[in-house]
XYZ file of C-alpha atoms in Angstrom:
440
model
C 57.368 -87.494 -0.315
C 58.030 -83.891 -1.935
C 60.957 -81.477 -0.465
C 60.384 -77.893 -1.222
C 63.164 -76.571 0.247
C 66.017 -74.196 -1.823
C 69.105 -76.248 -3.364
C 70.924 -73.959 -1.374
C 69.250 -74.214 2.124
C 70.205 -77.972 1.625
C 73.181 -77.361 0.499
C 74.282 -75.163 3.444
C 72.525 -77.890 5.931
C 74.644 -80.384 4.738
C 77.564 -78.411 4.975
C 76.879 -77.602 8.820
C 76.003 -81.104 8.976
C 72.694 -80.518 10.127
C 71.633 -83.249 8.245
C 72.948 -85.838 5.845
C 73.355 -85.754 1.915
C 72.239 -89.257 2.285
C 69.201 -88.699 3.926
C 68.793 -85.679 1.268
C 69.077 -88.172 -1.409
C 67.454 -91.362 -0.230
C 64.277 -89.137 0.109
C 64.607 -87.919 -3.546
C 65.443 -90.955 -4.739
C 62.155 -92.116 -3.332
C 60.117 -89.841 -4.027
C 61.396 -90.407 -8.243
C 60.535 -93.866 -7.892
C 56.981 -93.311 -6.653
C 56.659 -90.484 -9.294
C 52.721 -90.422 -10.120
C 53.484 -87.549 -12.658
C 55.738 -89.541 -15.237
C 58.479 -87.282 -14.839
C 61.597 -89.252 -14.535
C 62.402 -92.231 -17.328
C 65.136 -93.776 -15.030
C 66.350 -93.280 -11.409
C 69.633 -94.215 -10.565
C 69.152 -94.952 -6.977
C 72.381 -97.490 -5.485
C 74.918 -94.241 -7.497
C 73.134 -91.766 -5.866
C 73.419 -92.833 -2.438
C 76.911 -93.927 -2.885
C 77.440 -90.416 -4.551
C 75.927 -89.442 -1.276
C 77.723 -90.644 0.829
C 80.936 -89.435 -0.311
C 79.794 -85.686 0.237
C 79.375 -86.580 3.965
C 82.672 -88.114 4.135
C 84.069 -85.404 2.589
C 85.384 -86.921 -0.492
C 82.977 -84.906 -2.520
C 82.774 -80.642 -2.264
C 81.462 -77.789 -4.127
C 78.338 -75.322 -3.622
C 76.205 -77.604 -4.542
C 77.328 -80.620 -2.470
C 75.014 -83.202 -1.839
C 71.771 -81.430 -3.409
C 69.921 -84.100 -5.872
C 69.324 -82.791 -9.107
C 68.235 -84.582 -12.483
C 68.443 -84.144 -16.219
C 66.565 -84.543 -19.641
C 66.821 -87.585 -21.355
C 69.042 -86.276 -24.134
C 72.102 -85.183 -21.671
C 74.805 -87.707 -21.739
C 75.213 -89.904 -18.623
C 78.457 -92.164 -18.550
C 77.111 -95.664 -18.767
C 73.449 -94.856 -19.707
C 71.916 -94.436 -23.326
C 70.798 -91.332 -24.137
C 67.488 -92.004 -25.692
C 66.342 -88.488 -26.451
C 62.188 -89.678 -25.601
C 62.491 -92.410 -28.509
C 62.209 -95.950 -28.474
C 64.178 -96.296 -31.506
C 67.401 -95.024 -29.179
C 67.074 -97.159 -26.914
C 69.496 -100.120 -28.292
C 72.114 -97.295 -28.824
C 75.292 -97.496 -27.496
C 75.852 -96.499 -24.049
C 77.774 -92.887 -23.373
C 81.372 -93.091 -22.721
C 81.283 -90.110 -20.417
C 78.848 -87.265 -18.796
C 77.899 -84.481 -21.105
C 79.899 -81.146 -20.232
C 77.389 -79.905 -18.735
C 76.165 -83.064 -16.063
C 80.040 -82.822 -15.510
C 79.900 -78.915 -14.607
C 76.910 -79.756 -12.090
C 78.680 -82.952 -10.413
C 81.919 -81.189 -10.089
C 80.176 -78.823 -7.924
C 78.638 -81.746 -5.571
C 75.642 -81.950 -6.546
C 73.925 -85.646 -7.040
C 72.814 -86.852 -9.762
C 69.328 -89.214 -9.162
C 68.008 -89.500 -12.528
C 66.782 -88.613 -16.296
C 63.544 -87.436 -17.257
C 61.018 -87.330 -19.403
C 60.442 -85.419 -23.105
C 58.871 -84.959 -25.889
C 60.445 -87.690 -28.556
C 63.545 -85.786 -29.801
C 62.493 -82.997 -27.746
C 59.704 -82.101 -30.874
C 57.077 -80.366 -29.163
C 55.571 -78.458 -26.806
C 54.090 -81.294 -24.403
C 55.791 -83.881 -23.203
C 53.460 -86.803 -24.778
C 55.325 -88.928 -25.423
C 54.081 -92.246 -27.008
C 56.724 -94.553 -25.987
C 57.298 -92.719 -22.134
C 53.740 -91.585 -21.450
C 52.783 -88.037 -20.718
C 54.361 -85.800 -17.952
C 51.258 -84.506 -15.719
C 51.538 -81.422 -14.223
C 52.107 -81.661 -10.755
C 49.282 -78.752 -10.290
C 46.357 -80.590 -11.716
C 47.389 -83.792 -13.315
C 44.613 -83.547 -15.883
C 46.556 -80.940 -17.538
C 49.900 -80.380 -19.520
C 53.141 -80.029 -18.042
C 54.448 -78.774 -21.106
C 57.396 -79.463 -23.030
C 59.994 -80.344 -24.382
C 61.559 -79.961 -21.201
C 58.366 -81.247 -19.333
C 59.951 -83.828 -16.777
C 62.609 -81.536 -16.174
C 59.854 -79.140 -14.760
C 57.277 -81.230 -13.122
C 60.383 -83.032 -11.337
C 61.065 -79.174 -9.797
C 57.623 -78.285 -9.205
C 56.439 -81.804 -7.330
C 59.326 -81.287 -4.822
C 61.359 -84.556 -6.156
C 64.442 -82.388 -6.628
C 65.630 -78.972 -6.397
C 67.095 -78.514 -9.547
C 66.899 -80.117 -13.142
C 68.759 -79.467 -16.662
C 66.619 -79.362 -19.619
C 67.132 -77.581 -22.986
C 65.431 -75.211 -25.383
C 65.603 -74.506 -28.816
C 62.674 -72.778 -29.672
C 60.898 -72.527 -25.932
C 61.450 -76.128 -24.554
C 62.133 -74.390 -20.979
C 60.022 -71.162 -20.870
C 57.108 -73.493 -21.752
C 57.002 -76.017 -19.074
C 58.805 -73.644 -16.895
C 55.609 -71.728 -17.166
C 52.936 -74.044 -17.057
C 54.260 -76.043 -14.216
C 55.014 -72.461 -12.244
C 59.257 -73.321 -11.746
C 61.637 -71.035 -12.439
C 63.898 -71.446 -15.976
C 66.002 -69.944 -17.840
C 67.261 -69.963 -21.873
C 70.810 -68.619 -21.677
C 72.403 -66.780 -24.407
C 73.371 -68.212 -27.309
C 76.431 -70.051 -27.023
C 76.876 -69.256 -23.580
C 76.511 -73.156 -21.565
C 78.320 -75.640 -23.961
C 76.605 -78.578 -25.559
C 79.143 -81.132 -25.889
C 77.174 -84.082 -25.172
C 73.566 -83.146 -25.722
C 71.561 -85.139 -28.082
C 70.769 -82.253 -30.654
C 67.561 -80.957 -32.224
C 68.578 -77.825 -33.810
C 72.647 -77.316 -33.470
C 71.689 -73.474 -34.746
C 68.885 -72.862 -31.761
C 69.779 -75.405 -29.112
C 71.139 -74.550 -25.731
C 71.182 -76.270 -22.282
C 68.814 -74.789 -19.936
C 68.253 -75.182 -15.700
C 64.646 -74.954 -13.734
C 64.812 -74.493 -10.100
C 62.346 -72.895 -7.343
C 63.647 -70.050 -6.327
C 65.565 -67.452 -8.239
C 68.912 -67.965 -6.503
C 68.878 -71.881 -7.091
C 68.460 -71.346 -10.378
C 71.344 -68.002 -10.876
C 73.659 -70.291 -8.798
C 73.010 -73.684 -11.153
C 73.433 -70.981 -14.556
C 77.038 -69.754 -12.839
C 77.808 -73.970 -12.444
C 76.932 -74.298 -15.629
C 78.747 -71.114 -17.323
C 81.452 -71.719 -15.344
C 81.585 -67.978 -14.290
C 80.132 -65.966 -11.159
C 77.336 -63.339 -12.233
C 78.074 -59.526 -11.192
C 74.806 -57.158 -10.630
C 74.852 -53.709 -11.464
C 73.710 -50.550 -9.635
C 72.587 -49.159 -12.767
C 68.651 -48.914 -12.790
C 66.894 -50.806 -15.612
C 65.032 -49.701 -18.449
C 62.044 -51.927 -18.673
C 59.190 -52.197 -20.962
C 56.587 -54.953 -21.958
C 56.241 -55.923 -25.593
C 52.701 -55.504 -27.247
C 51.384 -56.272 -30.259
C 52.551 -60.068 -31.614
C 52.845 -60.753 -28.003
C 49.664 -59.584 -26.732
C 47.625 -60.930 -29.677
C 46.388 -64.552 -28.521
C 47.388 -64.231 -24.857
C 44.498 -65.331 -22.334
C 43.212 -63.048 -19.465
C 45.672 -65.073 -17.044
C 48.851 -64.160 -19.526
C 47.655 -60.241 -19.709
C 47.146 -60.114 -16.458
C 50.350 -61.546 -15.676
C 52.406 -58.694 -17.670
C 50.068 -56.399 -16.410
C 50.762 -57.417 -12.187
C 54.800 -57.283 -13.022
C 54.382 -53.584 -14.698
C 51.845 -52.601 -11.875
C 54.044 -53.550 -9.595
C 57.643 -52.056 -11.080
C 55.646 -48.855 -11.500
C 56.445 -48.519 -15.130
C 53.740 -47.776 -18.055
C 56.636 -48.548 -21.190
C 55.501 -50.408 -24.300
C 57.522 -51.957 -27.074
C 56.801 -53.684 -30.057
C 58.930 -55.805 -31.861
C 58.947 -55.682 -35.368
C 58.015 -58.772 -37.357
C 57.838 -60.649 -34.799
C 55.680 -62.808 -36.357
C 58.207 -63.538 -39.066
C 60.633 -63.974 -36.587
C 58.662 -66.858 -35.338
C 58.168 -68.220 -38.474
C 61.960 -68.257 -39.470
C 62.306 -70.187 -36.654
C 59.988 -72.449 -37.194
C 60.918 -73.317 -40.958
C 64.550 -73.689 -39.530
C 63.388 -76.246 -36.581
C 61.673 -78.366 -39.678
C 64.292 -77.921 -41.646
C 66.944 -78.437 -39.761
C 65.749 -81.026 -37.466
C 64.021 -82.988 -40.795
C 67.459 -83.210 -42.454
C 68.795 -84.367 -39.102
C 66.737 -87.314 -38.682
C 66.753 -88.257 -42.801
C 68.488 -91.325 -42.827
C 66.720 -92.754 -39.903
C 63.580 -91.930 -41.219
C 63.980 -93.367 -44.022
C 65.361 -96.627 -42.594
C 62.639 -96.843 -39.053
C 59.736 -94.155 -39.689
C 57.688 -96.747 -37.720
C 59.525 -96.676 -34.749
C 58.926 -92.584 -34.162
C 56.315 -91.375 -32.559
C 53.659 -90.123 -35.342
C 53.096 -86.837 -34.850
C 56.753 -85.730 -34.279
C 58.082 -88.635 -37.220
C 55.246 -86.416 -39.611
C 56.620 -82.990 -38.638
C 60.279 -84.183 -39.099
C 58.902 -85.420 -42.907
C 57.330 -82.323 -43.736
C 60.511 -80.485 -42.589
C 62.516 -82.676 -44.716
C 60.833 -81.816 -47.501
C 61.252 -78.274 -47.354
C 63.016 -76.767 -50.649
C 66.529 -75.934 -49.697
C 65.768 -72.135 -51.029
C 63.355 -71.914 -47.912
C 65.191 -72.755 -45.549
C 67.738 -70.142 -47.087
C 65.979 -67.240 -46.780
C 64.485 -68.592 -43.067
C 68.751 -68.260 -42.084
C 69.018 -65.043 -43.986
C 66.414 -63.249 -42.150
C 67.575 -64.412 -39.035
C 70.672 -61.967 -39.126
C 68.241 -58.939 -40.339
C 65.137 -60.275 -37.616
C 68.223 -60.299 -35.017
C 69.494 -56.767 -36.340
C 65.738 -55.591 -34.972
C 65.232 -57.066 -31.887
C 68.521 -55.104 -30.749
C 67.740 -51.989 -31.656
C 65.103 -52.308 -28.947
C 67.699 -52.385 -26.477
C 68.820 -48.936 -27.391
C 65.440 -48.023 -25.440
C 65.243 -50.633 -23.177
C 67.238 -53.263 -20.962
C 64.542 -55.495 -19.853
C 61.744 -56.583 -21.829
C 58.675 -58.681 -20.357
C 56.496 -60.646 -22.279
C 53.926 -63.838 -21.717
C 56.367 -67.474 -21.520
C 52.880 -68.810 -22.701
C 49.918 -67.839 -24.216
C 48.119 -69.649 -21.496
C 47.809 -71.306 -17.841
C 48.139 -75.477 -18.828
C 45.801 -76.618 -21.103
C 44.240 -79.651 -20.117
C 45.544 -82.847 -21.931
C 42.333 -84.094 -22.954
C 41.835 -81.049 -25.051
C 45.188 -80.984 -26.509
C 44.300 -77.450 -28.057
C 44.822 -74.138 -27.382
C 42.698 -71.008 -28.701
C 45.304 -69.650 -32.012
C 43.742 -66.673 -33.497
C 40.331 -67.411 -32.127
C 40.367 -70.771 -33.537
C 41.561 -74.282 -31.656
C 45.002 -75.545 -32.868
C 47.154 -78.034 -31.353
C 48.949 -77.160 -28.047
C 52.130 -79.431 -28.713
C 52.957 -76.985 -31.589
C 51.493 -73.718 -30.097
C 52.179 -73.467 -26.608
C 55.576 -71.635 -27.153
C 54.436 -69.460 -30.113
C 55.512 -66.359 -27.639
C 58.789 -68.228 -27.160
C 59.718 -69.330 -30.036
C 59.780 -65.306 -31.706
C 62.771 -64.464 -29.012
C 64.732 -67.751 -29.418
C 66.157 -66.596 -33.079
C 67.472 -63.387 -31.368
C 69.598 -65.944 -29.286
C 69.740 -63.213 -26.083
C 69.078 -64.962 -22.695
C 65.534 -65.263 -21.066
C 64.461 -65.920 -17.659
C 61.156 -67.878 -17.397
C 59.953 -66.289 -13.896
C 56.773 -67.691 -12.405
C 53.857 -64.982 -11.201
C 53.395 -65.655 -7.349
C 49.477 -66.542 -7.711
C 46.932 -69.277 -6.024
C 45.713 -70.003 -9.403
C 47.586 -72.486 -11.898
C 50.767 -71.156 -12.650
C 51.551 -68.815 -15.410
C 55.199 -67.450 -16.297
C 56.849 -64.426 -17.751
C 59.625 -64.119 -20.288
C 61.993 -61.836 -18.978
C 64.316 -60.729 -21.990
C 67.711 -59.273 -21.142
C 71.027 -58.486 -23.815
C 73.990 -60.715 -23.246
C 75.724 -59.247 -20.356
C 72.983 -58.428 -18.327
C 72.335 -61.714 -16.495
C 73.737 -60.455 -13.477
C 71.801 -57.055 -12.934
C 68.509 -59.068 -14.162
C 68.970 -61.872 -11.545
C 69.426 -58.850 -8.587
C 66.033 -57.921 -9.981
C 64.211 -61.362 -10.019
C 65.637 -61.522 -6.419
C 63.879 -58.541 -5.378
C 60.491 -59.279 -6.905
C 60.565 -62.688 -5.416
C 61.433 -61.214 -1.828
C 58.374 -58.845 -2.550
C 56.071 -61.782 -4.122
C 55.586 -60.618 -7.082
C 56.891 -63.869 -8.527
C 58.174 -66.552 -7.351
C 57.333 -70.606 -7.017
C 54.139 -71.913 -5.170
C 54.119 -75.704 -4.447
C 51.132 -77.548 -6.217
C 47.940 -77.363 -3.447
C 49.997 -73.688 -2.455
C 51.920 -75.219 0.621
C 54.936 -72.885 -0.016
């Protein structure tokens, strides 16, 4: 059974004791084992109900107390391997404690029911995973849920819990954020710590949240920060960015830039520079960097990957090291550019995707008017802002359709006065999350 309430309508119902954490938990608890979408990889049921319990004896506390939330199978979890979506992890030695950021998230009461489902090493853009199965999206479960993050969004999006962590390196939240019609968010570089997350790309990575509603999902980024957002009075400059990111963007991505400007009232364009070659610094760093990661294992258990991400990591491997020299080089001038665009501007708004979910049968998406992969292309928008390292929100369009989501690109510093914003437009639905079969 799905709950589509707020994290913090349940949190402030438990707190007047209107109902029970337990019964909160028991329901998402059962609802995760009964998961038709393949979105969780393990529920930890008999902890979360004792974990439960304590918040309505009052021996646990915090804004988030009692609300169930899960996380990504590469976040640490005291007493549970972190398998990162691969088989070949799963003999690994048990984590001695919670990653920093499951910590940050318990410490505030929240429950913790589960770990969910990825794309193997969090590689792709998906969430096929050979050795887990692939995430459905709880829209239309013939189609993608995206990825990497996938299980961390169809988990939000079928109503098993309220709130999820995934991460994103190169668009691993704006992706299936998108697709599965959740709100998500890519902090700022260096802003959430990642003490305890498996990693991909050290240089790229950082810990991300999905929730339903705007306000879930500020409140889990403060838990997770470890600092309260302030808003600003200050009206914002905002623009949408053409060219790179209006080239191979479907009528439903357009027209989802275009119903957010309409709306707003504003008619200002920007176009990033190279963006292009922004996106493909990235992507020789992810090979690179993730290839020369993984070396030693490949070399020692190729078989046990998953094929298409163990031949990626390989090619990435063998990239010269003058490549992937010149990739980190340009990063500092391709970062240089993006921010003189917020001399102009404070807000820019671009398509999370260049499509609604693909569906998995295809497995391709339309690249320059010919079909290429979707586990590699999906976040071809999203991976040309994740070098800049600034934060994103991934905000949903309100629509009756299948979902589609917006990238809305903010300096550090600006969280606050770009959250006030999202609030608005979701009181006004403009955005905001619609339950698969649009019961909410």
């Amino acid at each position: 059974m799905s709950d589509t309430r707020s994290a913090l309508d349940l949190a402030n119902a438990i707190a007047r004791r209107e109902i029970t954490a337990e019964a909160v938990v028991r329901q998402a608890v059962e609802a995760a084992l009964s998961d038709p979408f393949c979105a969780f990889t393990r529920v930890f049921a008999s902890e979360a109900v004792a974990s439960a319990q304590a918040v309505d004896r009052g021996e646990m506390s915090g804004p988030l107390a009692g609300v169930p939330f899960a996380v990504k199978d590469l976040f640490d979890v005291a007493g549970q391997v972190t398998t990162a979506g691969a088989k070949l992890r799963l003999g690994a030695a048990a984590a001695t404690q919670d990653a920093e950021v499951v910590r940050r998230v318990k410490a505030a009461g929240a429950v913790l029911i589960g770990t969910l489902n990825m794309d193997e090493f969090a590689y792709g853009f998906a969430t096929v995973n050979t050795h887990f199965g692939t995430t459905l999206n709880p829209h239309d479960p013939s189609r993608l849920a995206g990825g990497s993050s996938g299980g961390s969004a169809a988990a939000v999006a079928a109503g098993f819990v309220p709130l999820s962590l995934g991460s994103d390196t190169n668009g691993s939240v704006r992706v299936p954020a998108s697709l599965c019609g959740v709100w998500g968010m890519r902090p700022a570089q260096g802003a959430v710590p990642l003490d305890g997350v498996f990693p991909f790309v050290e240089a790229l990575d950082t810990v991300g949240p999905f929730a339903r509603s705007s306000r879930d999902l500020r409140r889990l980024y403060e838990v997770l920060a470890g600092e309260a957002l302030t808003g600003g009075n200050q009206p914002l400059r905002i623009a949408r960015l053409d060219g790179f990111f209006a080239r191979n963007a479907a009528p439903e991505a357009v027209s989802a830039v275009d119903t957010l400007m309409a709306h707003l009232g504003g008619s200002a364009v920007a176009e990033l520079p190279q963006a292009e070659a922004g996106r493909s610094a990235g992507f020789v760093m992810t090979a690179a960097l993730g290839g020369a990661l993984h070396l030693d294992t490949l070399r020692a258990r190729a078989q046990d990957y998953d094929p298409a991400v163990r031949d990626r990591l390989i090619a990435g491997a063998m990239l010269p090291a003058a490549v992937l020299d010149k990739a980190l080089r340009y990063r500092d001038h391709y970062r240089r550019i993006f921010y003189q665009l917020f001399d102009q501007f404070d807000v820019l708004v671009a398509p999370a995707t260049p499509c609604s979910a693909p569906l998995i049968e295809a497995g391709t998406i339309l690249i320059d008017g010919k079909p290429a992969p979707a586990r590699a292309h999906l976040g071809i928008y999203a991976q040309a802002i994740s070098l800049t390292g600034v934060p994103v929100i991934a905000a949903p369009l309100k629509t009756d359709g299948l979902p589609i989501g917006l990238q809305i690109i903010t300096r550090p510093g600006l969280e606050g006065a770009v959250f006030d914003l999202m609030h608005r437009l979701e009181d006004e639905g403009v955005l905001g999350f619609t339950a698969p079969g649009g019961r909410a």
